PDB file of C-alpha atoms in Angstrom:
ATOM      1  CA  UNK O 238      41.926  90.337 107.447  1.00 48.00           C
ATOM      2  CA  UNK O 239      44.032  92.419 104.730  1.00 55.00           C
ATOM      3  CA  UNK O 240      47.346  91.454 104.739  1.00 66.00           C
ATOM      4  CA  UNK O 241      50.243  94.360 104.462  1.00 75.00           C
ATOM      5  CA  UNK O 242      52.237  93.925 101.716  1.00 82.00           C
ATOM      6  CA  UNK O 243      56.305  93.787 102.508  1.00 86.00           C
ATOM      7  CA  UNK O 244      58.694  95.062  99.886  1.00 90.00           C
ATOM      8  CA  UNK O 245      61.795  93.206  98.723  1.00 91.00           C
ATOM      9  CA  UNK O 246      63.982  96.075 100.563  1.00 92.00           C
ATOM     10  CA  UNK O 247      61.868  95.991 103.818  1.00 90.00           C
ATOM     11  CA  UNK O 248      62.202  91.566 103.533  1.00 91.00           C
ATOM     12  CA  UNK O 249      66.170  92.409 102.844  1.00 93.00           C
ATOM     13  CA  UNK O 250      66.565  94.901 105.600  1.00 94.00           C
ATOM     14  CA  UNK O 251      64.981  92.337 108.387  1.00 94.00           C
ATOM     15  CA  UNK O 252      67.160  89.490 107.140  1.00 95.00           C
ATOM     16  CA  UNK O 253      70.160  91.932 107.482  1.00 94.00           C
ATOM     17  CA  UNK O 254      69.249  93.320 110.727  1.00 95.00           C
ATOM     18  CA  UNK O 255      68.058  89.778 112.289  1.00 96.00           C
ATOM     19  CA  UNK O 256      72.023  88.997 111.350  1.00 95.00           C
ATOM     20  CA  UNK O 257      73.465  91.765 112.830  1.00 93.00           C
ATOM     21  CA  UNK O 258      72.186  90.955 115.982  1.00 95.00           C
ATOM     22  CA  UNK O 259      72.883  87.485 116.206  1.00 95.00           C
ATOM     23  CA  UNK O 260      75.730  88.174 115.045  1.00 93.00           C
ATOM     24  CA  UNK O 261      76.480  90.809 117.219  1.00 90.00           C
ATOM     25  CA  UNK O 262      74.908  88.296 120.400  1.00 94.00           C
ATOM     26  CA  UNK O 263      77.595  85.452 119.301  1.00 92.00           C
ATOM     27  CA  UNK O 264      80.453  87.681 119.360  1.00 87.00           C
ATOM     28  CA  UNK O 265      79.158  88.945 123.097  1.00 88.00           C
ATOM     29  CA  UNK O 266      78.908  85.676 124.183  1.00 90.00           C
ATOM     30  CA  UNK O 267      82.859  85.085 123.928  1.00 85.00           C
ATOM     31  CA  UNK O 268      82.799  82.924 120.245  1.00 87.00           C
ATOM     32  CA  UNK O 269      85.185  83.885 117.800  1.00 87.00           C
ATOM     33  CA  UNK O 270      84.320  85.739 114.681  1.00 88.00           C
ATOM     34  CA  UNK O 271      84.237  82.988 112.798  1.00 90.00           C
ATOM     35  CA  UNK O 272      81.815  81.046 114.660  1.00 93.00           C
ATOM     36  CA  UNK O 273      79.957  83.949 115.320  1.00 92.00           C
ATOM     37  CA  UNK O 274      79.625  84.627 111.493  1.00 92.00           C
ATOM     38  CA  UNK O 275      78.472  80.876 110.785  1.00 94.00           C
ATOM     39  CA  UNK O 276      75.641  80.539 113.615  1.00 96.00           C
ATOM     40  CA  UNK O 277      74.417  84.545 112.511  1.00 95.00           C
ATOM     41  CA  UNK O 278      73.989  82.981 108.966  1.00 96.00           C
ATOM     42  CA  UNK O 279      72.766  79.609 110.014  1.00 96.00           C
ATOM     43  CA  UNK O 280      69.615  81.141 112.140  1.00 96.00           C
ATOM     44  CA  UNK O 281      68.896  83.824 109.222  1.00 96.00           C
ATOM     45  CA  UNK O 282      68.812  81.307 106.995  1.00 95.00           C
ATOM     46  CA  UNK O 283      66.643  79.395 109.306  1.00 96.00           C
ATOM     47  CA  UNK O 284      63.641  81.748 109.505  1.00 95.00           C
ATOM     48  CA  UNK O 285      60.445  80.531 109.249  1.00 94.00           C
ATOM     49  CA  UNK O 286      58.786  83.637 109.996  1.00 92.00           C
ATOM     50  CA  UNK O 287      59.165  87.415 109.251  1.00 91.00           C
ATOM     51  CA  UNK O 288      61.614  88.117 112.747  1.00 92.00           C
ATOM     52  CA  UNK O 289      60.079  91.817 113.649  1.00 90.00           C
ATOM     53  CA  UNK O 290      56.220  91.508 112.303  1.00 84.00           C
ATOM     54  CA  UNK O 291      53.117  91.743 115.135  1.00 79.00           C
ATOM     55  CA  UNK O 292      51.812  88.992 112.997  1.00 80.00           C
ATOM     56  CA  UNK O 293      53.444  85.503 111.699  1.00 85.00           C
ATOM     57  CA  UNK O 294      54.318  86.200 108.019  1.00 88.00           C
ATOM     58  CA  UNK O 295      56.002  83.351 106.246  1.00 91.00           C
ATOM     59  CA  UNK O 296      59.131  84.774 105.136  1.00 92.00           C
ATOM     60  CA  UNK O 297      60.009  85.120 101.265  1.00 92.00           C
ATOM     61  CA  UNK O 298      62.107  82.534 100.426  1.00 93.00           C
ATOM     62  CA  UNK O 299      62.915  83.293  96.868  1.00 94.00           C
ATOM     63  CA  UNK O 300      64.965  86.765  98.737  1.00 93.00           C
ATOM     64  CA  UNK O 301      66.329  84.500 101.293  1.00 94.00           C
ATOM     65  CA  UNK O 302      67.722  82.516  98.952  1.00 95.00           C
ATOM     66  CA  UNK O 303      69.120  85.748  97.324  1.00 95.00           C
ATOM     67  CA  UNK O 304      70.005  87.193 100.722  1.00 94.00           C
ATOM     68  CA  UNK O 305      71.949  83.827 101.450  1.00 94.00           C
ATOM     69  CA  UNK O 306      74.161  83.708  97.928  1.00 95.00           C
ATOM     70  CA  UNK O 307      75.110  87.037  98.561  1.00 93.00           C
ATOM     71  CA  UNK O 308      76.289  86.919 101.788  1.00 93.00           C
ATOM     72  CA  UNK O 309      78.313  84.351 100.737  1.00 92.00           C
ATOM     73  CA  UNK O 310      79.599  85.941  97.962  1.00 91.00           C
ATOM     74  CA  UNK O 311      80.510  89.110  99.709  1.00 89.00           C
ATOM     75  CA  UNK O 312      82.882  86.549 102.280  1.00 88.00           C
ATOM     76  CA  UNK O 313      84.299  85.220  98.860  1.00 90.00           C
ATOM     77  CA  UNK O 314      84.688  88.684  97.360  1.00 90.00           C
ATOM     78  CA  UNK O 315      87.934  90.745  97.679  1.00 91.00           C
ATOM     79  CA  UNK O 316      88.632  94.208  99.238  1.00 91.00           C
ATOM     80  CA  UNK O 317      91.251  95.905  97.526  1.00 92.00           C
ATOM     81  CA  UNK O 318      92.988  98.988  99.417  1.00 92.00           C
ATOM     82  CA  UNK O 319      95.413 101.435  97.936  1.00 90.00           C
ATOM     83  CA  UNK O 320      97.760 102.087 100.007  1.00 90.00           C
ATOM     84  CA  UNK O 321     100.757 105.268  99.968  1.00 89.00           C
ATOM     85  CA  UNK O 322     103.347 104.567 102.340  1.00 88.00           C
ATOM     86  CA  UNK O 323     105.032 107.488 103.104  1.00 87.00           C
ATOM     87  CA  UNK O 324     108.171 105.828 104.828  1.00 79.00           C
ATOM     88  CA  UNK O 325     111.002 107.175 104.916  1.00 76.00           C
ATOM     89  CA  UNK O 326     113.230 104.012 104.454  1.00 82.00           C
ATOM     90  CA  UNK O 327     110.864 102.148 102.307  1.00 78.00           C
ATOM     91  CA  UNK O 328     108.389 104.082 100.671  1.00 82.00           C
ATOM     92  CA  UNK O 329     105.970 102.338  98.375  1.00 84.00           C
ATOM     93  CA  UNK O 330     102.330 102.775  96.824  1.00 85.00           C
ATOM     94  CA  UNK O 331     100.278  99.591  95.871  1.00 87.00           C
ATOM     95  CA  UNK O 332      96.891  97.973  95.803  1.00 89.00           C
ATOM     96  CA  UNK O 333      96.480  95.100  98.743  1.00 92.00           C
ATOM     97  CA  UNK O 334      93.846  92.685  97.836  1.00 93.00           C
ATOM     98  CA  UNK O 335      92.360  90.438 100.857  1.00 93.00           C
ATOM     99  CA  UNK O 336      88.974  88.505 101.075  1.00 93.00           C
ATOM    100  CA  UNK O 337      86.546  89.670 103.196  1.00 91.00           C
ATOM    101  CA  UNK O 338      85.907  86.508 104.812  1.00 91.00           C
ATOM    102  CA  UNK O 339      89.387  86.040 105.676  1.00 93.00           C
ATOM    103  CA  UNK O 340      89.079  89.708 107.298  1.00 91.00           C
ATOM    104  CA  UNK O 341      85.961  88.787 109.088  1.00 88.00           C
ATOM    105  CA  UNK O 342      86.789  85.640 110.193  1.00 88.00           C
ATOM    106  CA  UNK O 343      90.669  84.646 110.011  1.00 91.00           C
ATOM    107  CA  UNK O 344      92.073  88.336 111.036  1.00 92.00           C
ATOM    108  CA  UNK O 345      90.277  88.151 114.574  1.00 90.00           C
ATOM    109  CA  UNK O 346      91.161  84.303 115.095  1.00 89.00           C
ATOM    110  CA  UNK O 347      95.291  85.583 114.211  1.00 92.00           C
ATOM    111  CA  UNK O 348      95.154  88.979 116.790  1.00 91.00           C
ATOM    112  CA  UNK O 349      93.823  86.509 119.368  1.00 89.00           C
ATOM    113  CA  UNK O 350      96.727  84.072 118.471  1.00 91.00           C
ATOM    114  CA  UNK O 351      99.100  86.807 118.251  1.00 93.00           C
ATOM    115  CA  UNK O 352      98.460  88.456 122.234  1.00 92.00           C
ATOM    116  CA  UNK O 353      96.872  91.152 120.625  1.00 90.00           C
ATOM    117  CA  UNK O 354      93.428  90.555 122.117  1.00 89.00           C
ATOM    118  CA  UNK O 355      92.376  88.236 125.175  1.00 87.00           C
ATOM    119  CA  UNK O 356      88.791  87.968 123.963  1.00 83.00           C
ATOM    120  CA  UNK O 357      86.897  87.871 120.732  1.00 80.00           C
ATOM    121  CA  UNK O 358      84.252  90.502 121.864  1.00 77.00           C
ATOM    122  CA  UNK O 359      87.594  93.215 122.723  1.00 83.00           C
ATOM    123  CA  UNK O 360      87.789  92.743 118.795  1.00 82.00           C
ATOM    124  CA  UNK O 361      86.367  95.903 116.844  1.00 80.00           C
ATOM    125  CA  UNK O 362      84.006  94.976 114.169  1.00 77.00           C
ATOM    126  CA  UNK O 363      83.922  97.571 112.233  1.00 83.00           C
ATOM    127  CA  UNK O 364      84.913  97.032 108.362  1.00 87.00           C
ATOM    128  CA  UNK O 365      87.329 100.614 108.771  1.00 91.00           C
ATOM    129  CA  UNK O 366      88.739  99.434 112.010  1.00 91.00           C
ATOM    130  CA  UNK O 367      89.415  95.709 110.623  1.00 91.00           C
ATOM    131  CA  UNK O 368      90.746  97.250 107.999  1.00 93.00           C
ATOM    132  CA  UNK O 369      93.302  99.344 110.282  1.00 94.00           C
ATOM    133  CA  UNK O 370      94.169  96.195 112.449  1.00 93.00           C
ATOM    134  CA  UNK O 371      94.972  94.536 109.243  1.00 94.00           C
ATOM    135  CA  UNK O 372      97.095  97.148 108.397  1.00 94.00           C
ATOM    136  CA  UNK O 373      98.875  97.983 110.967  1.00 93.00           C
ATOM    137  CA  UNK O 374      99.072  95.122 113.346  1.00 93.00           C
ATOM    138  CA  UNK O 375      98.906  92.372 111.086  1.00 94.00           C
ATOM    139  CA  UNK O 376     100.535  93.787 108.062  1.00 93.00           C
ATOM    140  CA  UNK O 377     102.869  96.111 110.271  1.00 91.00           C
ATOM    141  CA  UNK O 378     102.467  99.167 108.475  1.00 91.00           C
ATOM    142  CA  UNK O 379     103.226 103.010 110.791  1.00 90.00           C
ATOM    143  CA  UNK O 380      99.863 104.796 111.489  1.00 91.00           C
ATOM    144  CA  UNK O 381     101.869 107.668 110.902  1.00 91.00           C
ATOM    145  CA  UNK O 382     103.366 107.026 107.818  1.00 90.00           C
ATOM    146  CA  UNK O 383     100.408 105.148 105.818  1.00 91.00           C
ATOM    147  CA  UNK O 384      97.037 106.465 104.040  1.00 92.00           C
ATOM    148  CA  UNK O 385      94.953 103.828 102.835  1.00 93.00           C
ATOM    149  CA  UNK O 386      91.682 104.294 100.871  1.00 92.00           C
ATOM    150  CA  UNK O 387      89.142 101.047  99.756  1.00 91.00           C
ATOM    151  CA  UNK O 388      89.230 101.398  95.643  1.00 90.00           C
ATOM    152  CA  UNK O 389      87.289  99.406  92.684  1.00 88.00           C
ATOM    153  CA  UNK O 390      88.656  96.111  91.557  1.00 86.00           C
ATOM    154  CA  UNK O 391      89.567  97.290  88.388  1.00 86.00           C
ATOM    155  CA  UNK O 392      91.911 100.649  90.344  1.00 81.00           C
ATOM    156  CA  UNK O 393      95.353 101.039  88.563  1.00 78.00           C
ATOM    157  CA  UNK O 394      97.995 103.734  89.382  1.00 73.00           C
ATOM    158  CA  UNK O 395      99.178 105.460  86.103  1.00 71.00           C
ATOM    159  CA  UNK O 396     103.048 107.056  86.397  1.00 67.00           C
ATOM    160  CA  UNK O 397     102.806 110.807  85.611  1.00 65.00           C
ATOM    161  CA  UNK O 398     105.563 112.592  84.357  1.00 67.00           C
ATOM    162  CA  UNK O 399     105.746 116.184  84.254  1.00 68.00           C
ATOM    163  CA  UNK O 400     104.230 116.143  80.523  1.00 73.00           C
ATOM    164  CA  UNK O 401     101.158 115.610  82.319  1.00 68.00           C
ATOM    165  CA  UNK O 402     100.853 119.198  83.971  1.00 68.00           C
ATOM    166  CA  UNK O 403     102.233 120.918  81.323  1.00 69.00           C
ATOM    167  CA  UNK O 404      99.094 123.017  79.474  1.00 63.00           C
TER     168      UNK O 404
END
């Protein structure tokens, strides 16, 4: 029998959907994000066998290994959001920095803590709206009076003076 050759992006896309969904099953099940995050990574890593093929195909190691470091990198890795507070009282503009693993899996643990939430699973998980609760729950920013916008590491704000529009 002929074996069908996987791709490195069809191997990465099952390990990242396989996650998803146990990730996405933990936080269901009432666990915080945290934990959630943890047993998500600890059964991808634990695949023996390709999670969505008709047929058992040993999984490629040498990506899961990749898959793995990255993953954890990205938790290690900071966001860094621009932010233009448009307040009257106190307006500022800045760059917030904040790991993503402390977003993922501290932020939900603290609105929890905080009466903001009753159960893990009321959480949203989306990056933008973590980003939002962040913002303006945990940071206390206005929703009316902040624009926020994810930028490159290396973003900074240069002061213009009107030399700079003159032609």
């Amino acid at each position: 029998m002929e074996h069908i050759h996987i791709s490195d992006g069809a191997w990465r896309w099952a390990y990242n959907k396989f996650y998803k969904e146990r990730y996405a099953h933990y936080r269901k099940s009432g666990v915080s994000a945290a934990e959630a995050i943890d047993q998500a990574f600890q059964e991808t890593v634990d695949l023996e066998f390709h999670p969505y093929f008709p047929e058992q195909r040993p999984i490629n190691q040498r990506l899961m290994t990749e898959w793995g470091e990255k993953h954890q990198q990205m938790l290690e890795g900071e966001l860094h959001i621009a932010i233009i507070n448009a307040d009257s009282i106190s307006p500022e503009v800045g760059i917030i920095k904040v790991k993503w693993g402390w977003l993922r899996r501290d932020l939900p643990q603290w609105l929890i803590d905080n009466g903001h939430y009753d159960y893990f699973y009321e959480i949203p998980d989306d990056e933008d709206e973590l980003i939002e609760h962040f913002l303006f729950v945990y940071c206390d920013y206005s929703q009316s009076n902040l624009h926020w916008q994810c930028v490159p590491p290396d973003t900074q704000f240069k002061r213009l003076t009107i030399k700079d529009f003159q032609k």
